[in-house]
Tab-separated table of C-alpha atoms in Angstrom:
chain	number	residue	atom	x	y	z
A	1	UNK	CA	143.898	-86.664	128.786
A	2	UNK	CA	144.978	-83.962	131.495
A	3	UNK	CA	148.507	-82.919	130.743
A	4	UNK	CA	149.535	-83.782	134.486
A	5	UNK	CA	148.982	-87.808	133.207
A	6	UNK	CA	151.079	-86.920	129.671
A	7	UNK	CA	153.726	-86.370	132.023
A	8	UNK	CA	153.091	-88.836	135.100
A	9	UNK	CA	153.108	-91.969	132.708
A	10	UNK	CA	156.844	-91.537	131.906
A	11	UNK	CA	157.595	-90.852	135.423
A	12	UNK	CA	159.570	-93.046	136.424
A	13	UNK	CA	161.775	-92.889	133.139
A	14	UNK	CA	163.327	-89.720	133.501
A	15	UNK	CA	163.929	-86.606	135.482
A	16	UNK	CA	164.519	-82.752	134.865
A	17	UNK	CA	167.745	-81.197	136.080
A	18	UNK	CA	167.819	-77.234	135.699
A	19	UNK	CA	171.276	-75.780	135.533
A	20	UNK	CA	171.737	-72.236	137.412
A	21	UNK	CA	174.122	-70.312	139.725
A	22	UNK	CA	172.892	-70.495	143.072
A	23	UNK	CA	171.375	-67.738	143.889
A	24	UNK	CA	169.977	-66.298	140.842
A	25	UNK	CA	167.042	-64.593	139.946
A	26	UNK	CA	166.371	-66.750	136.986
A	27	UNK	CA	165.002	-69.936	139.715
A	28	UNK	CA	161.932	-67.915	140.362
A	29	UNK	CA	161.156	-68.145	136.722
A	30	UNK	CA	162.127	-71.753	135.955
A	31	UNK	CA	159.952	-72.361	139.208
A	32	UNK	CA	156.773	-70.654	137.626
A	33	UNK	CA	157.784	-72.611	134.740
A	34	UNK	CA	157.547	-76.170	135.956
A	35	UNK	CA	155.528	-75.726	139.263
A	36	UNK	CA	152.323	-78.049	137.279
A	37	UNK	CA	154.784	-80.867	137.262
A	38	UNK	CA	153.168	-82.482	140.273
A	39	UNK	CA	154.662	-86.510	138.969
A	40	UNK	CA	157.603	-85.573	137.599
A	41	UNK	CA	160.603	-84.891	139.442
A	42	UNK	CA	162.570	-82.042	139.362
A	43	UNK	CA	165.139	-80.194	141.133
A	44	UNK	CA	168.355	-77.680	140.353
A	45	UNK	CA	171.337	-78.511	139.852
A	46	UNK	CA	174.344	-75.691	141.386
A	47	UNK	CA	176.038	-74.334	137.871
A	48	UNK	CA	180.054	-74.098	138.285
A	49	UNK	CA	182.363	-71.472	137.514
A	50	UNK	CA	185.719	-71.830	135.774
A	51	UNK	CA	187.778	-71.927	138.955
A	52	UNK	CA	186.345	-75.008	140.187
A	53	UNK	CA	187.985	-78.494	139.338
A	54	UNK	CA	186.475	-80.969	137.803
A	55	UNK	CA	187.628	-84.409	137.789
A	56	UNK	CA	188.727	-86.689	134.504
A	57	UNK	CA	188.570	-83.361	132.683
A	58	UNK	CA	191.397	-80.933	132.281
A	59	UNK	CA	191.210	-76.995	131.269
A	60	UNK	CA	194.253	-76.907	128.836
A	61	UNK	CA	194.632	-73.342	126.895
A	62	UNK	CA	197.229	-74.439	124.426
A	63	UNK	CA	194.332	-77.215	123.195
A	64	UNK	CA	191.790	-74.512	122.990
A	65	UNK	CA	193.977	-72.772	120.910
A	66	UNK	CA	195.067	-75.534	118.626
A	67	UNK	CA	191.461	-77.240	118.226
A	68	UNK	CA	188.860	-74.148	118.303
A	69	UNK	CA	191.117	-71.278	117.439
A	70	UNK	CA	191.199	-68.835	121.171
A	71	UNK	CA	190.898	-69.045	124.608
A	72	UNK	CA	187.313	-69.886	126.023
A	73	UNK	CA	185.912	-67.469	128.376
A	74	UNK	CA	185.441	-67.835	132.171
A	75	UNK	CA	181.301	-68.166	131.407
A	76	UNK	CA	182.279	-71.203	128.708
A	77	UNK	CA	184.620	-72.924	130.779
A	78	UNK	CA	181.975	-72.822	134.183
A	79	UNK	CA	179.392	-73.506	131.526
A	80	UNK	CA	181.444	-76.819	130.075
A	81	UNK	CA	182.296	-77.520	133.966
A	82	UNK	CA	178.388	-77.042	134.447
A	83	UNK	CA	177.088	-79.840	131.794
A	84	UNK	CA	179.884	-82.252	132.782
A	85	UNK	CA	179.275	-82.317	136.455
A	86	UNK	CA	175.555	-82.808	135.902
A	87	UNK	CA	176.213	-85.317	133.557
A	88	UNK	CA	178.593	-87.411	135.911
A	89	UNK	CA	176.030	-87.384	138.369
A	90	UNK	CA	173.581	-88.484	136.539
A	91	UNK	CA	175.754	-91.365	135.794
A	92	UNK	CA	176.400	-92.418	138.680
A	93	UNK	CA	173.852	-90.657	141.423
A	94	UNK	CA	170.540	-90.816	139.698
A	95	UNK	CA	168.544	-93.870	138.930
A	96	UNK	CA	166.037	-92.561	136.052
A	97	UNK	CA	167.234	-93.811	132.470
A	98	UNK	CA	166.665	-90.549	131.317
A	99	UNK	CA	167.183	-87.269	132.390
A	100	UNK	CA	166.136	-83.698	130.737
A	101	UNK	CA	168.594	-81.501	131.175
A	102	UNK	CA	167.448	-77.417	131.291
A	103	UNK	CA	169.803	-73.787	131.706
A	104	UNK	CA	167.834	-71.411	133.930
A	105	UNK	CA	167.196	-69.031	130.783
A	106	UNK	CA	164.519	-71.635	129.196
A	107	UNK	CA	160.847	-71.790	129.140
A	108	UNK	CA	159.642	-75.093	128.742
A	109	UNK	CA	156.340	-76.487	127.316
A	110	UNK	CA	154.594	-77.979	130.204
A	111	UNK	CA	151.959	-79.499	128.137
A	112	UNK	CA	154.578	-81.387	125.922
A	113	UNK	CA	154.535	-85.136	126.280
A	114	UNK	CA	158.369	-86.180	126.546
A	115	UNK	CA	156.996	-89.560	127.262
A	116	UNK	CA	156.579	-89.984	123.480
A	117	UNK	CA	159.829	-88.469	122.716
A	118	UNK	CA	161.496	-91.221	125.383
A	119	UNK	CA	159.206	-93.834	123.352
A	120	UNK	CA	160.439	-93.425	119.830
A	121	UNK	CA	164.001	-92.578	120.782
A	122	UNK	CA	164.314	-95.619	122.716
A	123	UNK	CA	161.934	-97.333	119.445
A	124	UNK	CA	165.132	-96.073	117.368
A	125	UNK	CA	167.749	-96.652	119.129
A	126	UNK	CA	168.350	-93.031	120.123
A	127	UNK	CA	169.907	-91.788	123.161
A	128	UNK	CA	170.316	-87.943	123.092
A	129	UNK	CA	167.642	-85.904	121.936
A	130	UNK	CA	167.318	-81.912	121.559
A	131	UNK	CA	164.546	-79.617	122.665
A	132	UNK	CA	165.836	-76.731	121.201
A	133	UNK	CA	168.637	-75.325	118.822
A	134	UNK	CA	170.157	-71.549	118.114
A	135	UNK	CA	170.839	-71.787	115.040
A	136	UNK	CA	169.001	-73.472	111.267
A	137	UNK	CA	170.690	-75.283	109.732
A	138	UNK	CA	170.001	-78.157	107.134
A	139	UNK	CA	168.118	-81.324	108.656
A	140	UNK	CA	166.156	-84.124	106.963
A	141	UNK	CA	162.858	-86.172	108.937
A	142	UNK	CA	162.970	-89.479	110.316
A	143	UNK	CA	159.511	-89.568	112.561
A	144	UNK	CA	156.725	-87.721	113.744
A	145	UNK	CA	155.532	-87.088	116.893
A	146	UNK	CA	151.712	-86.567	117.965
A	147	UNK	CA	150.181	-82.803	117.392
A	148	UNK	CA	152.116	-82.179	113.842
A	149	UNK	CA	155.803	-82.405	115.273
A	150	UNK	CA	158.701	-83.998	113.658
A	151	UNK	CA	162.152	-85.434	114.492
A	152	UNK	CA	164.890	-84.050	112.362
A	153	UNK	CA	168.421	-85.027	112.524
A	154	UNK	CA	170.488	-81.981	111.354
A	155	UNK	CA	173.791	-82.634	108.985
A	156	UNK	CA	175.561	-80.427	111.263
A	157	UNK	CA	175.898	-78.284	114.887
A	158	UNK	CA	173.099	-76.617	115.188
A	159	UNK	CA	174.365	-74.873	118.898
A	160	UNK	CA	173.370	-74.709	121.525
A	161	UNK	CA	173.038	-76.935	124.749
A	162	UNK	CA	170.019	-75.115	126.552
A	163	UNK	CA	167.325	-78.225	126.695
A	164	UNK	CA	167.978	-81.754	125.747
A	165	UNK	CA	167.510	-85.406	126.889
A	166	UNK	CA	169.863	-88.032	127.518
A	167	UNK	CA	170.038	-91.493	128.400
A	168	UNK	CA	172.358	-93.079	131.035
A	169	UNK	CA	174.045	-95.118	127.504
A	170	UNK	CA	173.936	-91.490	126.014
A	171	UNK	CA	176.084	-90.191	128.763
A	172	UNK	CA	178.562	-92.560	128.749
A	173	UNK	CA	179.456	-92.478	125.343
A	174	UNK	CA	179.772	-88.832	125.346
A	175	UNK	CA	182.105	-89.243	128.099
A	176	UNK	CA	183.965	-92.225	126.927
A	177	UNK	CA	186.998	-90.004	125.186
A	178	UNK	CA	186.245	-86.826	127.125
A	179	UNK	CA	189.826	-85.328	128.672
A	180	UNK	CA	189.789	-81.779	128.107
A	181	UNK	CA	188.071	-78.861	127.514
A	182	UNK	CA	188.573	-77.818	124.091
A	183	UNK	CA	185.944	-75.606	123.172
A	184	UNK	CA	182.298	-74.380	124.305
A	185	UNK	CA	180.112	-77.483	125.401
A	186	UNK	CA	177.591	-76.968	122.620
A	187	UNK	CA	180.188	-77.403	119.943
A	188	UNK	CA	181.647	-80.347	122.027
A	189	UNK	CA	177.738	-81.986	121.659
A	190	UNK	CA	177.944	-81.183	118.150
A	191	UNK	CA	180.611	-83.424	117.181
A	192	UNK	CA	178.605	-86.083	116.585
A	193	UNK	CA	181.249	-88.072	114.485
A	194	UNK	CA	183.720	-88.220	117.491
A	195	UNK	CA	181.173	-89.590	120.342
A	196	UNK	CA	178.415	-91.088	118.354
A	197	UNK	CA	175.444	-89.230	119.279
A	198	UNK	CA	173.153	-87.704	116.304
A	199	UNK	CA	172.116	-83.891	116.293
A	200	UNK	CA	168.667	-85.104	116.586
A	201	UNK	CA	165.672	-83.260	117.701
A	202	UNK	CA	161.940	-82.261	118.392
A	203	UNK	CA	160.681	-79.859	115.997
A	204	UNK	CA	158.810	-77.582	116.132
A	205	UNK	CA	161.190	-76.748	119.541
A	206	UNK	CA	158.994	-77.678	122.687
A	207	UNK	CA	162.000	-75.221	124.806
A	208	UNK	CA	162.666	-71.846	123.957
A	209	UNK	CA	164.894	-69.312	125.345
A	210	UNK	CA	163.915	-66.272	127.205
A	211	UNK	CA	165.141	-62.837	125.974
A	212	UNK	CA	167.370	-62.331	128.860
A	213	UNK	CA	171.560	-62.941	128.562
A	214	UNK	CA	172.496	-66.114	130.260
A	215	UNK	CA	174.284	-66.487	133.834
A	216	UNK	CA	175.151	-69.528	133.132
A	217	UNK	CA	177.278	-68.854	129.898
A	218	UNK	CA	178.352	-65.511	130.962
A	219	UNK	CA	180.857	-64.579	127.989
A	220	UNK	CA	179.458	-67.271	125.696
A	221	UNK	CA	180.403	-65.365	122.383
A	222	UNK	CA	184.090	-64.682	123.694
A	223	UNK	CA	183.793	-61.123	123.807
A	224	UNK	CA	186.099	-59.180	121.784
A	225	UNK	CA	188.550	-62.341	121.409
A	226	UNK	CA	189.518	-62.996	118.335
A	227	UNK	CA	189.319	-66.601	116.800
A	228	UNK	CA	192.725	-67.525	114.692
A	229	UNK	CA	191.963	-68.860	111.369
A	230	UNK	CA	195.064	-69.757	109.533
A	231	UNK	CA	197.227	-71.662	111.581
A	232	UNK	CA	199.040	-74.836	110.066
A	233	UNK	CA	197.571	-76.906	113.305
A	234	UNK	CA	194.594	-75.683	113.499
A	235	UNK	CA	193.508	-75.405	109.567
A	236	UNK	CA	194.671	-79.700	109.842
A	237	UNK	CA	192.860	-80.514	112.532
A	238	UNK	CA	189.882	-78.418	110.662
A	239	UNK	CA	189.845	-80.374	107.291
A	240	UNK	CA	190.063	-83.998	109.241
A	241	UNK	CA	187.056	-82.847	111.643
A	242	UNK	CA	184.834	-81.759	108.195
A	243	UNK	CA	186.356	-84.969	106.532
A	244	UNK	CA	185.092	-87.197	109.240
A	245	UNK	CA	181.700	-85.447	109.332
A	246	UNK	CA	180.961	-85.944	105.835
A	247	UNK	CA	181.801	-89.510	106.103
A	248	UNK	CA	179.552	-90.008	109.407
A	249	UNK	CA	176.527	-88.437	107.316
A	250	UNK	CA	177.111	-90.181	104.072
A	251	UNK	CA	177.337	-93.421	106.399
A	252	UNK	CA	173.904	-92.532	108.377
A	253	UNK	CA	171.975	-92.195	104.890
A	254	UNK	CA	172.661	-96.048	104.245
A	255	UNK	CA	171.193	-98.269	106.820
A	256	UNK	CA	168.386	-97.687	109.323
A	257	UNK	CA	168.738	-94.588	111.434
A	258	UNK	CA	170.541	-95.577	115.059
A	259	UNK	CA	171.583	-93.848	118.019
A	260	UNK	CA	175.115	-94.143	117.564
A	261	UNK	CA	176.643	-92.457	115.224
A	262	UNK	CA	180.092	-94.469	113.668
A	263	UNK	CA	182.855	-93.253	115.383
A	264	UNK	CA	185.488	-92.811	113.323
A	265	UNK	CA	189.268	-93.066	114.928
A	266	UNK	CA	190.081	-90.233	117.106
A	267	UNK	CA	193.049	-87.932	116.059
Protein backbone atom coordinates (compact mmCIF):
# COMPACT_ATOMS: atom_id res chain seq x y z
CA UNK A 1 0.00 0.00 0.00
CA UNK A 2 1.48 3.57 -0.92
CA UNK A 3 1.94 5.49 2.27
CA UNK A 4 -0.20 8.48 0.76
CA UNK A 5 -3.45 5.77 1.23
CA UNK A 6 -2.00 4.78 5.06
CA UNK A 7 -2.75 8.24 5.64
CA UNK A 8 -5.83 9.18 3.28
CA UNK A 9 -8.04 6.33 4.87
CA UNK A 10 -8.17 8.11 8.28
CA UNK A 11 -8.75 11.34 6.65
CA UNK A 12 -11.50 12.42 7.62
CA UNK A 13 -10.83 11.41 11.39
CA UNK A 14 -8.31 13.74 12.29
CA UNK A 15 -6.13 16.66 11.44
CA UNK A 16 -2.48 17.97 12.18
CA UNK A 17 -2.07 21.31 13.90
CA UNK A 18 1.71 22.53 14.09
CA UNK A 19 2.40 24.98 16.85
CA UNK A 20 5.04 27.89 15.95
CA UNK A 21 5.64 31.67 16.31
CA UNK A 22 4.72 33.29 13.26
CA UNK A 23 7.36 33.98 11.50
CA UNK A 24 9.90 31.49 12.27
CA UNK A 25 12.37 29.73 10.50
CA UNK A 26 11.39 26.42 11.88
CA UNK A 27 7.89 26.42 9.19
CA UNK A 28 10.22 25.81 6.34
CA UNK A 29 11.26 22.64 8.01
CA UNK A 30 7.93 21.35 9.35
CA UNK A 31 6.84 22.19 5.63
CA UNK A 32 9.57 19.80 4.10
CA UNK A 33 8.40 17.60 6.74
CA UNK A 34 4.77 17.04 5.89
CA UNK A 35 4.62 18.39 2.24
CA UNK A 36 3.72 14.23 1.04
CA UNK A 37 0.58 14.64 3.04
CA UNK A 38 -1.48 15.27 -0.06
CA UNK A 39 -5.16 13.74 2.03
CA UNK A 40 -4.49 14.83 5.15
CA UNK A 41 -5.03 18.18 6.33
CA UNK A 42 -2.76 20.32 7.83
CA UNK A 43 -2.11 23.78 8.68
CA UNK A 44 -0.21 26.03 11.61
CA UNK A 45 -1.45 27.13 14.27
CA UNK A 46 0.08 31.04 15.59
CA UNK A 47 2.05 30.00 19.07
CA UNK A 48 1.31 32.75 21.94
CA UNK A 49 3.50 34.51 24.15
CA UNK A 50 2.99 35.11 27.87
CA UNK A 51 1.51 38.58 27.49
CA UNK A 52 -1.42 37.50 25.68
CA UNK A 53 -4.76 36.58 27.58
CA UNK A 54 -6.29 33.69 27.43
CA UNK A 55 -9.73 33.10 28.43
CA UNK A 56 -11.09 30.55 31.40
CA UNK A 57 -7.42 30.36 32.33
CA UNK A 58 -5.62 32.62 34.72
CA UNK A 59 -1.62 33.22 35.10
CA UNK A 60 -1.44 33.29 39.00
CA UNK A 61 2.38 33.41 40.41
CA UNK A 62 1.56 32.77 44.01
CA UNK A 63 -0.05 29.16 42.59
CA UNK A 64 3.06 28.50 40.66
CA UNK A 65 4.84 28.92 43.62
CA UNK A 66 2.73 26.91 45.98
CA UNK A 67 2.01 23.87 43.46
CA UNK A 68 5.41 23.52 41.30
CA UNK A 69 7.87 25.28 43.52
CA UNK A 70 9.01 28.90 41.19
CA UNK A 71 7.85 31.13 38.81
CA UNK A 72 7.39 29.73 35.15
CA UNK A 73 9.22 31.48 32.53
CA UNK A 74 7.84 33.80 29.80
CA UNK A 75 8.63 30.69 27.05
CA UNK A 76 6.41 28.21 29.58
CA UNK A 77 3.70 30.46 30.16
CA UNK A 78 3.32 31.39 25.97
CA UNK A 79 4.02 27.70 25.63
CA UNK A 80 0.94 26.66 28.23
CA UNK A 81 -1.05 29.71 26.48
CA UNK A 82 0.06 27.93 23.11
CA UNK A 83 -1.48 24.23 23.83
CA UNK A 84 -4.60 25.71 25.46
CA UNK A 85 -5.63 27.98 22.69
CA UNK A 86 -5.15 25.20 20.15
CA UNK A 87 -6.92 22.99 22.19
CA UNK A 88 -10.07 25.33 22.63
CA UNK A 89 -10.25 25.60 19.10
CA UNK A 90 -10.21 22.43 18.36
CA UNK A 91 -13.13 22.13 20.59
CA UNK A 92 -15.10 24.20 19.32
CA UNK A 93 -13.76 25.32 15.57
CA UNK A 94 -12.70 22.07 14.07
CA UNK A 95 -14.89 19.22 13.08
CA UNK A 96 -12.29 16.15 12.89
CA UNK A 97 -12.63 13.82 16.09
CA UNK A 98 -9.13 13.84 16.28
CA UNK A 99 -6.50 16.11 15.93
CA UNK A 100 -2.47 15.60 16.05
CA UNK A 101 -1.06 18.17 17.64
CA UNK A 102 2.94 19.06 16.56
CA UNK A 103 5.71 22.07 18.04
CA UNK A 104 7.66 23.38 15.06
CA UNK A 105 10.95 21.60 16.46
CA UNK A 106 9.56 17.93 15.43
CA UNK A 107 10.20 15.67 12.61
CA UNK A 108 7.50 13.47 12.01
CA UNK A 109 7.32 9.99 10.36
CA UNK A 110 5.43 10.49 7.23
CA UNK A 111 5.18 6.90 6.51
CA UNK A 112 3.54 6.16 9.98
CA UNK A 113 -0.05 5.02 9.82
CA UNK A 114 -1.90 7.10 12.68
CA UNK A 115 -4.97 5.57 11.25
CA UNK A 116 -4.15 2.45 13.30
CA UNK A 117 -3.19 4.36 16.27
CA UNK A 118 -6.90 6.27 15.98
CA UNK A 119 -8.24 2.50 15.53
CA UNK A 120 -7.06 0.84 18.68
CA UNK A 121 -7.30 3.93 20.84
CA UNK A 122 -10.78 4.41 19.96
CA UNK A 123 -10.90 0.02 20.19
CA UNK A 124 -9.77 0.87 23.95
CA UNK A 125 -11.38 3.47 24.91
CA UNK A 126 -8.43 5.86 24.66
CA UNK A 127 -8.51 9.42 23.94
CA UNK A 128 -5.00 11.01 24.20
CA UNK A 129 -2.20 9.34 22.78
CA UNK A 130 1.70 10.34 22.66
CA UNK A 131 4.09 10.33 19.75
CA UNK A 132 6.94 11.09 21.59
CA UNK A 133 8.38 11.54 25.23
CA UNK A 134 11.79 13.30 26.76
CA UNK A 135 12.35 11.40 29.22
CA UNK A 136 12.29 6.98 30.19
CA UNK A 137 10.71 6.21 32.51
CA UNK A 138 8.96 2.89 33.67
CA UNK A 139 5.95 1.72 31.34
CA UNK A 140 4.26 -1.68 30.94
CA UNK A 141 2.45 -2.94 27.19
CA UNK A 142 -1.07 -3.09 26.50
CA UNK A 143 -1.10 -3.54 22.40
CA UNK A 144 0.85 -3.66 19.44
CA UNK A 145 0.74 -1.86 16.52
CA UNK A 146 1.70 -3.15 12.86
CA UNK A 147 5.70 -3.10 11.92
CA UNK A 148 6.94 -4.29 15.63
CA UNK A 149 5.53 -1.17 17.62
CA UNK A 150 3.93 -1.20 20.93
CA UNK A 151 1.62 0.91 23.14
CA UNK A 152 2.97 1.50 26.57
CA UNK A 153 1.28 3.34 29.25
CA UNK A 154 4.03 4.82 31.52
CA UNK A 155 3.45 4.83 35.59
CA UNK A 156 4.45 8.32 35.49
CA UNK A 157 5.29 11.91 33.43
CA UNK A 158 7.33 11.08 31.02
CA UNK A 159 7.58 15.14 29.64
CA UNK A 160 7.15 16.50 27.22
CA UNK A 161 4.19 17.82 25.00
CA UNK A 162 5.97 18.00 21.47
CA UNK A 163 3.59 15.38 19.36
CA UNK A 164 0.46 13.80 20.56
CA UNK A 165 -3.19 13.02 19.57
CA UNK A 166 -6.31 13.90 21.08
CA UNK A 167 -9.84 13.38 20.76
CA UNK A 168 -12.59 16.07 20.97
CA UNK A 169 -13.78 13.78 24.54
CA UNK A 170 -9.93 13.96 25.29
CA UNK A 171 -9.99 17.68 25.22
CA UNK A 172 -12.71 18.27 27.22
CA UNK A 173 -11.80 16.37 30.04
CA UNK A 174 -8.47 17.89 30.19
CA UNK A 175 -10.17 21.10 30.30
CA UNK A 176 -12.98 20.27 32.57
CA UNK A 177 -11.03 21.61 35.96
CA UNK A 178 -8.49 23.72 34.08
CA UNK A 179 -8.31 27.49 35.87
CA UNK A 180 -4.83 28.36 36.10
CA UNK A 181 -1.57 27.98 35.05
CA UNK A 182 0.32 26.19 37.55
CA UNK A 183 3.20 24.78 36.02
CA UNK A 184 4.76 23.89 32.43
CA UNK A 185 2.00 22.26 30.13
CA UNK A 186 3.84 18.96 29.88
CA UNK A 187 3.70 18.40 33.59
CA UNK A 188 0.03 19.69 33.51
CA UNK A 189 -0.57 16.53 30.73
CA UNK A 190 1.18 14.41 33.06
CA UNK A 191 -1.17 14.47 35.81
CA UNK A 192 -3.05 11.89 34.69
CA UNK A 193 -4.82 11.21 38.11
CA UNK A 194 -6.37 14.78 38.17
CA UNK A 195 -7.97 14.83 34.43
CA UNK A 196 -8.20 11.23 33.56
CA UNK A 197 -6.12 10.82 30.62
CA UNK A 198 -3.33 7.88 30.65
CA UNK A 199 0.44 8.65 29.75
CA UNK A 200 -0.06 6.38 26.91
CA UNK A 201 1.95 6.09 23.83
CA UNK A 202 3.45 4.75 20.46
CA UNK A 203 6.67 3.16 20.91
CA UNK A 204 9.13 2.98 19.30
CA UNK A 205 8.39 7.15 19.01
CA UNK A 206 7.04 7.78 15.35
CA UNK A 207 8.07 11.98 16.31
CA UNK A 208 11.33 12.99 17.27
CA UNK A 209 12.80 16.22 18.07
CA UNK A 210 15.28 18.09 16.07
CA UNK A 211 18.59 19.18 17.70
CA UNK A 212 17.73 22.76 17.62
CA UNK A 213 16.38 24.79 21.10
CA UNK A 214 12.72 25.41 20.85
CA UNK A 215 10.93 28.91 20.02
CA UNK A 216 8.13 27.81 21.21
CA UNK A 217 9.28 26.98 24.88
CA UNK A 218 11.85 29.59 24.96
CA UNK A 219 13.09 29.27 28.75
CA UNK A 220 11.56 25.81 29.16
CA UNK A 221 14.13 24.67 31.92
CA UNK A 222 13.60 28.04 33.96
CA UNK A 223 16.94 29.24 33.56
CA UNK A 224 18.88 29.85 36.57
CA UNK A 225 15.54 29.88 38.80
CA UNK A 226 15.64 28.00 41.50
CA UNK A 227 12.79 25.46 42.40
CA UNK A 228 11.85 25.61 46.40
CA UNK A 229 11.76 22.28 47.91
CA UNK A 230 10.83 22.46 51.50
CA UNK A 231 7.99 24.52 51.96
CA UNK A 232 5.11 23.34 54.41
CA UNK A 233 2.52 24.05 51.29
CA UNK A 234 4.22 22.88 48.82
CA UNK A 235 5.89 19.51 50.42
CA UNK A 236 1.56 18.83 51.27
CA UNK A 237 0.38 19.40 48.19
CA UNK A 238 3.51 17.06 46.98
CA UNK A 239 2.71 13.90 49.11
CA UNK A 240 -1.30 14.11 48.16
CA UNK A 241 -0.32 14.49 44.28
CA UNK A 242 2.19 11.09 44.68
CA UNK A 243 -0.61 9.62 46.99
CA UNK A 244 -3.24 10.02 44.37
CA UNK A 245 -0.93 8.72 41.62
CA UNK A 246 -0.19 5.58 43.24
CA UNK A 247 -3.76 4.97 43.82
CA UNK A 248 -4.75 5.84 40.02
CA UNK A 249 -2.03 3.13 38.92
CA UNK A 250 -2.80 0.50 41.45
CA UNK A 251 -6.56 1.13 40.26
CA UNK A 252 -5.61 0.85 36.32
CA UNK A 253 -3.85 -2.68 36.99
CA UNK A 254 -7.38 -4.14 38.03
CA UNK A 255 -9.92 -3.96 35.33
CA UNK A 256 -9.54 -3.60 31.56
CA UNK A 257 -7.36 -0.74 30.43
CA UNK A 258 -9.74 2.57 29.60
CA UNK A 259 -9.24 5.95 28.52
CA UNK A 260 -10.11 7.60 31.56
CA UNK A 261 -8.16 7.43 34.18
CA UNK A 262 -10.29 7.61 37.89
CA UNK A 263 -10.25 10.92 38.94
CA UNK A 264 -9.77 11.15 42.27
CA UNK A 265 -11.28 14.44 44.22
CA UNK A 266 -9.46 17.52 43.42
CA UNK A 267 -7.62 19.35 46.33
Amino acid sequence: MDFRDIWGRAMNRYEIAVISLRGSPRREQVRENLRDLQNVEWSFFDGLTADVDVPRISNTPERQIARFGRLLSNGEIGCFKSHISLLSNFLHHRSHPWILIMEDDVWLDDRFDLGEVIDFAEAQGLHYVRLFAKAYKPAHVIGHLSGFRQVIRFKTDPYGTQAYLISKRGASTFFRNLQYIERPIDDEFGRFWHHGLHPVSVFPFPAAERAVPSIIEGGREGGSVARIRFRGDLLTFRAVEKLRKSMTNLRYRIPPVRGLAPCLPLM
